Coordinates of C-alpha atoms in Angstrom, one line a residue:
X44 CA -21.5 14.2 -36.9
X45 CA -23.6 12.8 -39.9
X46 CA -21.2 14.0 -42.6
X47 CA -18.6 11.7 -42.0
X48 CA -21.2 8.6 -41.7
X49 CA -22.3 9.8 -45.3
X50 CA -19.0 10.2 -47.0
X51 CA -18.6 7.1 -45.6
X52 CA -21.3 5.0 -46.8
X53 CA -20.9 6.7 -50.4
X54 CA -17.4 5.1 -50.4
X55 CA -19.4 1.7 -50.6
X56 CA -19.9 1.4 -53.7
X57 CA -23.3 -0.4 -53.7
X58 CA -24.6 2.4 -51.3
X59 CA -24.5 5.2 -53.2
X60 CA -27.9 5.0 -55.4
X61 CA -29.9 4.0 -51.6
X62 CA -28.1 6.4 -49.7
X63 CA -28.8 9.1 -52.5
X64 CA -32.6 8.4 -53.1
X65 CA -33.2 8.2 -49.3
X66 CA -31.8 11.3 -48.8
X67 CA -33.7 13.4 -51.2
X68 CA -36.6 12.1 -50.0
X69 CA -35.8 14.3 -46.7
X70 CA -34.7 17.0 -48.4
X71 CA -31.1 16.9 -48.0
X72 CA -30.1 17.5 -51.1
X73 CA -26.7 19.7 -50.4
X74 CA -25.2 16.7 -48.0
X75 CA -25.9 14.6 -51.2
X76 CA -23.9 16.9 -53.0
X77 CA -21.0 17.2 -51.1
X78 CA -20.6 14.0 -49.6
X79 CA -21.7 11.7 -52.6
X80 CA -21.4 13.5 -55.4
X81 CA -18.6 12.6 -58.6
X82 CA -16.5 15.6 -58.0
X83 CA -16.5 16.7 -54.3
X84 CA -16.9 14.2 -51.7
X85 CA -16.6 16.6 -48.5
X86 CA -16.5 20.2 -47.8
X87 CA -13.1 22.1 -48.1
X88 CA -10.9 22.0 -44.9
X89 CA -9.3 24.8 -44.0
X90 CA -5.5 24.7 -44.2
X91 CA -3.5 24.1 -41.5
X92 CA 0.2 24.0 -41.4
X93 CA 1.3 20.6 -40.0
X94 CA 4.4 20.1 -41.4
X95 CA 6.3 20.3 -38.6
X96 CA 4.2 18.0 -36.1
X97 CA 5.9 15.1 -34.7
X98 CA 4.0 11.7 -33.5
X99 CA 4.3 13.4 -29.9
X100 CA 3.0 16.2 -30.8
X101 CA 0.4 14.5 -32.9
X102 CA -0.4 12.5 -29.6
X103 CA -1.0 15.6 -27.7
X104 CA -3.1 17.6 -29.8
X105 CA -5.3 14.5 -30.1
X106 CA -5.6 14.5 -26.4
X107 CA -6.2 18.6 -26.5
X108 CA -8.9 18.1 -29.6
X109 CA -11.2 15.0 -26.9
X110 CA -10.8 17.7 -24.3
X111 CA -13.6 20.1 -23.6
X112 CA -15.3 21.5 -20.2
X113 CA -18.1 20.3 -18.8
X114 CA -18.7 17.9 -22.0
X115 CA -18.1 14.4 -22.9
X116 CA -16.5 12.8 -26.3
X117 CA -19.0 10.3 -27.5
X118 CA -17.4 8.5 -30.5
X119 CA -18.7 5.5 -32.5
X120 CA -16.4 3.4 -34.4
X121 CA -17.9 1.3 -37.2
X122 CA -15.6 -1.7 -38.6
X123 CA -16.2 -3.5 -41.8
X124 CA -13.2 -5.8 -42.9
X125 CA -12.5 -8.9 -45.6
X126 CA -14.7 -12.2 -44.7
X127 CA -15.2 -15.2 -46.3
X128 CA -13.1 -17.1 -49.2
X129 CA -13.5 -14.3 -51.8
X130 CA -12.9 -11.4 -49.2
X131 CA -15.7 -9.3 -49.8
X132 CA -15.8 -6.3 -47.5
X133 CA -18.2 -7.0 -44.9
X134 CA -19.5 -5.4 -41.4
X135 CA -17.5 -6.5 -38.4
X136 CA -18.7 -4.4 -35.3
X137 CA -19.0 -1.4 -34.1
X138 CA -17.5 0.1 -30.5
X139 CA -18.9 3.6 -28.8
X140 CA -16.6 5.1 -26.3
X141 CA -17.6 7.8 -24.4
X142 CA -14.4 9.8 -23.2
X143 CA -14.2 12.6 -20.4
X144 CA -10.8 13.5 -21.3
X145 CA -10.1 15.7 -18.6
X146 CA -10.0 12.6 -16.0
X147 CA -8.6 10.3 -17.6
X148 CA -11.6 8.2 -17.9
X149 CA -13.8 6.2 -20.9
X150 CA -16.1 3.4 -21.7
X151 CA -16.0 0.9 -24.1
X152 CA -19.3 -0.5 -25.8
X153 CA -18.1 -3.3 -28.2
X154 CA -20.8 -5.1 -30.4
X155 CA -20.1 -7.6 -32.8
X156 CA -22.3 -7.2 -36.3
X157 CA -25.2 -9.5 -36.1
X158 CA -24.3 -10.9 -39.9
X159 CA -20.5 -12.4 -38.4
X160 CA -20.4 -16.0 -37.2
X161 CA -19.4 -15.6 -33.6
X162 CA -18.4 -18.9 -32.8
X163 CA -15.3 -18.2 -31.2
X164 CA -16.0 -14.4 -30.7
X165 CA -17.6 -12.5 -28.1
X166 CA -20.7 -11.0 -29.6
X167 CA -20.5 -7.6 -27.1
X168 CA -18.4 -6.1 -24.1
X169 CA -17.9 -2.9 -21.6
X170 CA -15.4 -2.3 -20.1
X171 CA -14.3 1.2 -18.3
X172 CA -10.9 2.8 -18.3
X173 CA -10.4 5.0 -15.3
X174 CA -6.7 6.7 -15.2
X175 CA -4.0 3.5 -15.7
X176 CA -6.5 1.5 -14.9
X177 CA -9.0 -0.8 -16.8
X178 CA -12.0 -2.8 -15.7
X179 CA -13.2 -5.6 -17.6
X180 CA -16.3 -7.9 -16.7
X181 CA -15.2 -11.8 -15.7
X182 CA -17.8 -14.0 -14.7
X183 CA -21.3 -11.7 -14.9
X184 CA -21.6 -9.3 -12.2
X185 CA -18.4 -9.4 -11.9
X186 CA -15.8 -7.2 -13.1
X187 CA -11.5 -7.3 -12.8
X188 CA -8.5 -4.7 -12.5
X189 CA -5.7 -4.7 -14.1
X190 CA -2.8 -2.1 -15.8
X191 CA -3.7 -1.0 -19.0
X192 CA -0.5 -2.5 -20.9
X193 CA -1.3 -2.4 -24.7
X194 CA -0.5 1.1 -26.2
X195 CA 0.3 2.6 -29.6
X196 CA 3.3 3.2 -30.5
X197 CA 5.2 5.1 -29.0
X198 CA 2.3 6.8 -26.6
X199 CA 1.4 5.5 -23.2
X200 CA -1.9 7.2 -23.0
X201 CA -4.6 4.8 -22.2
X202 CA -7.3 6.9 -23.7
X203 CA -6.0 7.1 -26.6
X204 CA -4.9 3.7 -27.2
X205 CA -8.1 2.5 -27.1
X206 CA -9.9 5.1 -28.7
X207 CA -7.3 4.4 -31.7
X208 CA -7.9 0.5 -30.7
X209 CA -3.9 0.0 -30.6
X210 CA -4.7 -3.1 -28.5
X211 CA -5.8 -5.2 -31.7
X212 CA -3.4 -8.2 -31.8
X213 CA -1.4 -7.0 -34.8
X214 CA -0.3 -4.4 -32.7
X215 CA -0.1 -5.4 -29.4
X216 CA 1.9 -9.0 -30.7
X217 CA 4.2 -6.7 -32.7
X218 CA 4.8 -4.3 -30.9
X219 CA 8.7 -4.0 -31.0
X220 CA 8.5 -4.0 -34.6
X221 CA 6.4 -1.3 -35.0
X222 CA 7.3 2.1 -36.8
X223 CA 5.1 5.4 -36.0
X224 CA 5.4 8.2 -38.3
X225 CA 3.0 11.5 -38.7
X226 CA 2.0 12.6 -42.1
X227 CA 0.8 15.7 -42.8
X228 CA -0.2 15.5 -46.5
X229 CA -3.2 12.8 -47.6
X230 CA -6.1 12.5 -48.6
X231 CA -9.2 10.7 -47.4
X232 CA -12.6 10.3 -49.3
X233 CA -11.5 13.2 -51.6
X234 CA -10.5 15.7 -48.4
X235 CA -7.9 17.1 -47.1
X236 CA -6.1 14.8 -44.2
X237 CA -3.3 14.0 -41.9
X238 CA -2.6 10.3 -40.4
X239 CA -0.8 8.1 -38.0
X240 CA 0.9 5.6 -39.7
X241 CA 1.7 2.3 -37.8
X242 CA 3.8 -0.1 -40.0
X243 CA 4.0 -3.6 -38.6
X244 CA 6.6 -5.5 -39.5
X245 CA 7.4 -8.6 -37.7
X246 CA 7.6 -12.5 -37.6
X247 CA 3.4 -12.8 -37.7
X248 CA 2.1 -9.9 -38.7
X249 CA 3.1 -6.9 -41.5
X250 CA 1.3 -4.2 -42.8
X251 CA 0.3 -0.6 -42.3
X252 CA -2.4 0.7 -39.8
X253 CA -3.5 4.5 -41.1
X254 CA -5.5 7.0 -39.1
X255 CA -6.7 9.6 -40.8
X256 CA -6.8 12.7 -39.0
X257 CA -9.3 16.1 -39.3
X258 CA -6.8 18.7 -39.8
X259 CA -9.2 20.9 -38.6
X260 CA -10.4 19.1 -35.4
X261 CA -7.4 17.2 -35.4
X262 CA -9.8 14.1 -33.9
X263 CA -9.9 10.4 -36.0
X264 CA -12.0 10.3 -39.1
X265 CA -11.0 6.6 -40.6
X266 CA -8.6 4.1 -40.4
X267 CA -6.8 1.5 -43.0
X268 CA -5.8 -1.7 -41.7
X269 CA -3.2 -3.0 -45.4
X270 CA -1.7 -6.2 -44.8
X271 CA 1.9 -6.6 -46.9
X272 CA 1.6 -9.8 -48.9
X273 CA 1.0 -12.9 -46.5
X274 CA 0.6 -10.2 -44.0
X275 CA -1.5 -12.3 -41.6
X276 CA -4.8 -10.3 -41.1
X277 CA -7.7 -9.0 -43.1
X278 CA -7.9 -6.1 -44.5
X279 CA -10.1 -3.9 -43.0
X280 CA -11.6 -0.1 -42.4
X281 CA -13.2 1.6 -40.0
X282 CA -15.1 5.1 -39.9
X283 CA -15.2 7.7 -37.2
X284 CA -18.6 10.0 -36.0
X285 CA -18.1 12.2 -32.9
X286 CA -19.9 14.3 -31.0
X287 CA -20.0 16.3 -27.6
X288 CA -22.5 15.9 -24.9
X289 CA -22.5 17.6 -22.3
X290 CA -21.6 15.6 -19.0
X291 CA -24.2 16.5 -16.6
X292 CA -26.8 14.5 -19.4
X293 CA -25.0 11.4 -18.8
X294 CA -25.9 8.3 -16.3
X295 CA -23.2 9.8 -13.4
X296 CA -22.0 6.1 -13.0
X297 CA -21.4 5.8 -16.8
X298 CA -17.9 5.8 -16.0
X299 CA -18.1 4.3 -12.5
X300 CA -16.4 0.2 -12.4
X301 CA -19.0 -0.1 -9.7
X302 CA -21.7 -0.3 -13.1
X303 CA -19.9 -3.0 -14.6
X304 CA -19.4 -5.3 -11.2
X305 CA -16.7 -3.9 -9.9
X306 CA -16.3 -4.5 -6.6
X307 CA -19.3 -5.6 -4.3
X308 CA -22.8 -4.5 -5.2
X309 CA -24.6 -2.2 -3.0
X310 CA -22.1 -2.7 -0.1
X311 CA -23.3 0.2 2.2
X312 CA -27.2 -0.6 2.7
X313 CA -25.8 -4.6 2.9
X314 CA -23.1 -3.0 6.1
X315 CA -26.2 -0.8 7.5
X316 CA -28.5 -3.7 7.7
X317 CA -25.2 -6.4 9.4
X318 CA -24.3 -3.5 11.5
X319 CA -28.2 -4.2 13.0
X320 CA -27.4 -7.1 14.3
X321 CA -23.4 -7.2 14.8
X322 CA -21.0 -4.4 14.8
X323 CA -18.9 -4.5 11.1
X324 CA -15.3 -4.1 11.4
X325 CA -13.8 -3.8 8.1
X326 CA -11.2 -2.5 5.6
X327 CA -13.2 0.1 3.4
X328 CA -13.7 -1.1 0.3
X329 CA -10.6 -1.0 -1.3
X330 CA -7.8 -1.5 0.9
X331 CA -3.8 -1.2 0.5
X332 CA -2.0 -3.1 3.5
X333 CA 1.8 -2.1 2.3
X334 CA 4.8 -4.1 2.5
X335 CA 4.4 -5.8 -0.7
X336 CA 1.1 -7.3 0.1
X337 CA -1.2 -6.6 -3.0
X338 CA -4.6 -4.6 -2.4
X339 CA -7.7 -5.8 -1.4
X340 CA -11.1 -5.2 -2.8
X341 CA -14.7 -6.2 -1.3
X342 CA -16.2 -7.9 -4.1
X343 CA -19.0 -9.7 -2.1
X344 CA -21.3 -9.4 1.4
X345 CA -23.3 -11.5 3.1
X346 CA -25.7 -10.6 5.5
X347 CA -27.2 -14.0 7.9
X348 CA -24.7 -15.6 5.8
X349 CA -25.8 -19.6 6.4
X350 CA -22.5 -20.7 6.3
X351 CA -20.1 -20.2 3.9
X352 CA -17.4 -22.9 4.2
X353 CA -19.9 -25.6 6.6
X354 CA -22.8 -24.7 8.5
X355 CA -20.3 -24.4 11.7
X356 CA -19.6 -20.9 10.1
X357 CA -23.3 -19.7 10.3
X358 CA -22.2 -15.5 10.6
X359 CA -24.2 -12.1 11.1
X360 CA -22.2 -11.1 8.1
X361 CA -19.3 -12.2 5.7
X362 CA -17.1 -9.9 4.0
X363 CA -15.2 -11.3 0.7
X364 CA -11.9 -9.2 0.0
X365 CA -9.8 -10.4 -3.1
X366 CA -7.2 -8.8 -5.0
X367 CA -8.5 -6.8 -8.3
X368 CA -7.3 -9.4 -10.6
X369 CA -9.8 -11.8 -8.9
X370 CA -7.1 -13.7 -6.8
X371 CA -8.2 -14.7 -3.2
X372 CA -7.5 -13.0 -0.3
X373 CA -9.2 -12.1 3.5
X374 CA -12.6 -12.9 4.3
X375 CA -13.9 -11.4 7.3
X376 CA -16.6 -12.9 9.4
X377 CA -19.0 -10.7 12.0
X378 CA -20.3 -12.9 14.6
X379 CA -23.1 -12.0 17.4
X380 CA -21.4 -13.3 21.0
X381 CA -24.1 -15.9 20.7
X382 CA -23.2 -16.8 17.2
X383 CA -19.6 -16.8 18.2
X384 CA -20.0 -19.3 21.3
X385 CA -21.9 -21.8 19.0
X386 CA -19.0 -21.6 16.5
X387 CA -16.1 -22.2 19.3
X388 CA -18.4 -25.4 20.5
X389 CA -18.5 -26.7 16.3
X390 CA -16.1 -29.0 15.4
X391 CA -14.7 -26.2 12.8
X392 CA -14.4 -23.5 16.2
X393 CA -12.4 -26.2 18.8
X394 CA -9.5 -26.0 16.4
X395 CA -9.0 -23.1 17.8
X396 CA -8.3 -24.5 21.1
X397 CA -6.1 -26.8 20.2
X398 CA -2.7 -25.3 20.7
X399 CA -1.0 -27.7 18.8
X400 CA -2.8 -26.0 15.2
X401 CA -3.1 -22.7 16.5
X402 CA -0.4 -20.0 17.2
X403 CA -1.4 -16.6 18.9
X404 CA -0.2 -13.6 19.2
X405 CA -1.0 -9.9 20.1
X406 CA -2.0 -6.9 18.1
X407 CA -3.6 -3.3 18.4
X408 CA -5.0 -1.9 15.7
X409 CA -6.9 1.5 15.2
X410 CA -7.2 1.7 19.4
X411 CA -8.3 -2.1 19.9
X412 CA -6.9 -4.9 20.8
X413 CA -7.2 -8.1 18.5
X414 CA -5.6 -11.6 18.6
X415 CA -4.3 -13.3 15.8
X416 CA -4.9 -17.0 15.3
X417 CA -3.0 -18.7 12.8
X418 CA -4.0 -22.1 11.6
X419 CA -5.1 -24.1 8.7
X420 CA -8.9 -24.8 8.4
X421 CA -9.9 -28.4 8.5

């Protein structure tokens, strides 16, 4: 995992006389060697005939090369591109995704570098991708579905688009104008490498993104971001460091929404303790009603709830269902008979008498009967 971070930091420049001294004073003086040294800046890779791989099959053997049993692809990205009037290369952030390839599933650590000016940038984010899926944190606490919908080119993997960071606005705004070709034959700090080539061309952006690809391991080592001239982004590059761990060391929710907010918090003990006082009806916690009605989710529970809309609506318990890109949907309210009685004698409950607001009608669901009320609330 460290030789890559070495090779890397050698290719600084500025680095190489720190990097060198500090690591001869722990001894390791063949790393120095072979990753910093005037000649030979890697060990030799063996050789492996590519010459026939496609950018689908390229695609799929980096999906076979983040897949093992019982283990976990952790990956940290480091990102250092051209800031400032005299575009010196600088740190920009750096992004760990842990990746169980085998379900479809990874998590996204973003942190901007401390040294940026993040005025208009977010300084850190998670997010989690589970199968099409991914979950990103809105208000804190709280988290949002949607379709994962920026890919590379030509791939619709979610995984790997994001572990390949496709979703980068010169991508994802360019996207029809975007060319993907394998190569086979480069090199990369000296070694033996293959790539994915994106080359941008459109109205905003143009350049070439290259990922340089372990022939051997066939996972991500570095990536180029060029810009053509007036290309309309910095240039920038990013190094690679992976290792696997094996799953059953990991936090079990670490690829669980529920860590990040999706959804409500703790809703079982909050249901045991309402269903105490006043039996819970409800629609699990996610929920898919059909005919073209989007799902539900319960994002929040109340339990004594003091009244949500006016104190008329004092409830045992108060279930909040929206859909998972945050828009509103059912609440559901769980009233003791007593607690019901004073809400039909509130001014908000005699609405419901009134039968010029309210229509009724009849409906059985799982075995009991129900009546539906429509009206609008005051």
């Amino acid at each position: 995992m460290r030789a890559s971070s070495i090779a890397y930091a050698c290719a600084g420049g500025d680095m190489n006389v720190r990097t060198a001294v500090l690591l001869l004073l722990i001894g390791s003086v063949l790393a120095i060697a072979t990753a910093c040294g005037k000649e030979q800046h890697g060990p030799p890779t063996a050789t492996v005939d590519l010459s026939n791989v496609t950018v689908d099959e390229a695609y799929a053997r980096l999906s076979r090369a983040m897949t093992r049993e019982g283990q976990v692809l952790h990956t940290r990205v480091s990102v250092s591109s051209e800031q400032g009037s005299a575009g010196q290369m600088r740190p920009y952030y750096t992004t760990d995704f842990w990746i169980d390839a085998s379900t479809k599933s990874l998590r996204e650590e973003y942190r901007l570098d401390p040294s940026v000016d993040a005025y208009d940038l977010a300084t850190q984010r998670t997010l989690i991708v589970v199968g099409p899926y991914v979950y990103t944190p809105d208000d804190p606490d709280e988290a949002l579905r949607s379709d994962v919908k920026d890919f590379c080119p030509q791939n619709s993997d979610p995984v790997i688009s994001y572990l390949l960071e496709c979703g980068g606005i010169q991508l994802r705004q360019e996207a029809a104008s975007t060319r993907a070709r394998f190569d086979a034959n480069l090199e990369h700090e000296g070694r033996r490498a293959a790539a994915l080539v994106f080359e941008v061309d459109g109205e905003v952006f143009r350049g070439t993104f290259t990922t340089y690809i372990d022939p051997a391991t066939f996972l991500p080592i570095a990536r180029k971001a060029e810009p053509a001239e007036g290309g309309g982004f910095p240039r920038s590059i990013a190094a690679y460091e992976h290792e696997f761990v094996d799953a059953g060391s990991l936090d079990p929710s670490l690829f669980d929404p529920h860590s990040i907010g999706y959804g409500a918090e703790d809703a079982r003990a909050t249901l045991d303790a309402i269903a105490t006082e006043v039996p819970v009806h409800w629609l699990g916690e996610e929920f898919t009603p059909g005919d073209g009605l989007p799902e539900l989710v319960l994002v929040r529970l109340y339990k004594d709830d003091p009244g949500y809309f006016k104190e008329d609506w004092k409830a045992g318990g108060h279930l909040v269902y929206e859909s998972p890109g945050g828009l509103s949907g059912v609440d559901i309210f769980l009233w003791t008979p007593s607690e019901f009685d004073a809400f039909m004698r509130s001014e908000s409950g005699a609405v419901l008498n009134d039968p010029l607001c309210v229509g009724r009608s009849a409906l059985t669901v799982g075995g009991g009967d129900a009546e539906i009320e429509d009206l609008d609330l005051p």
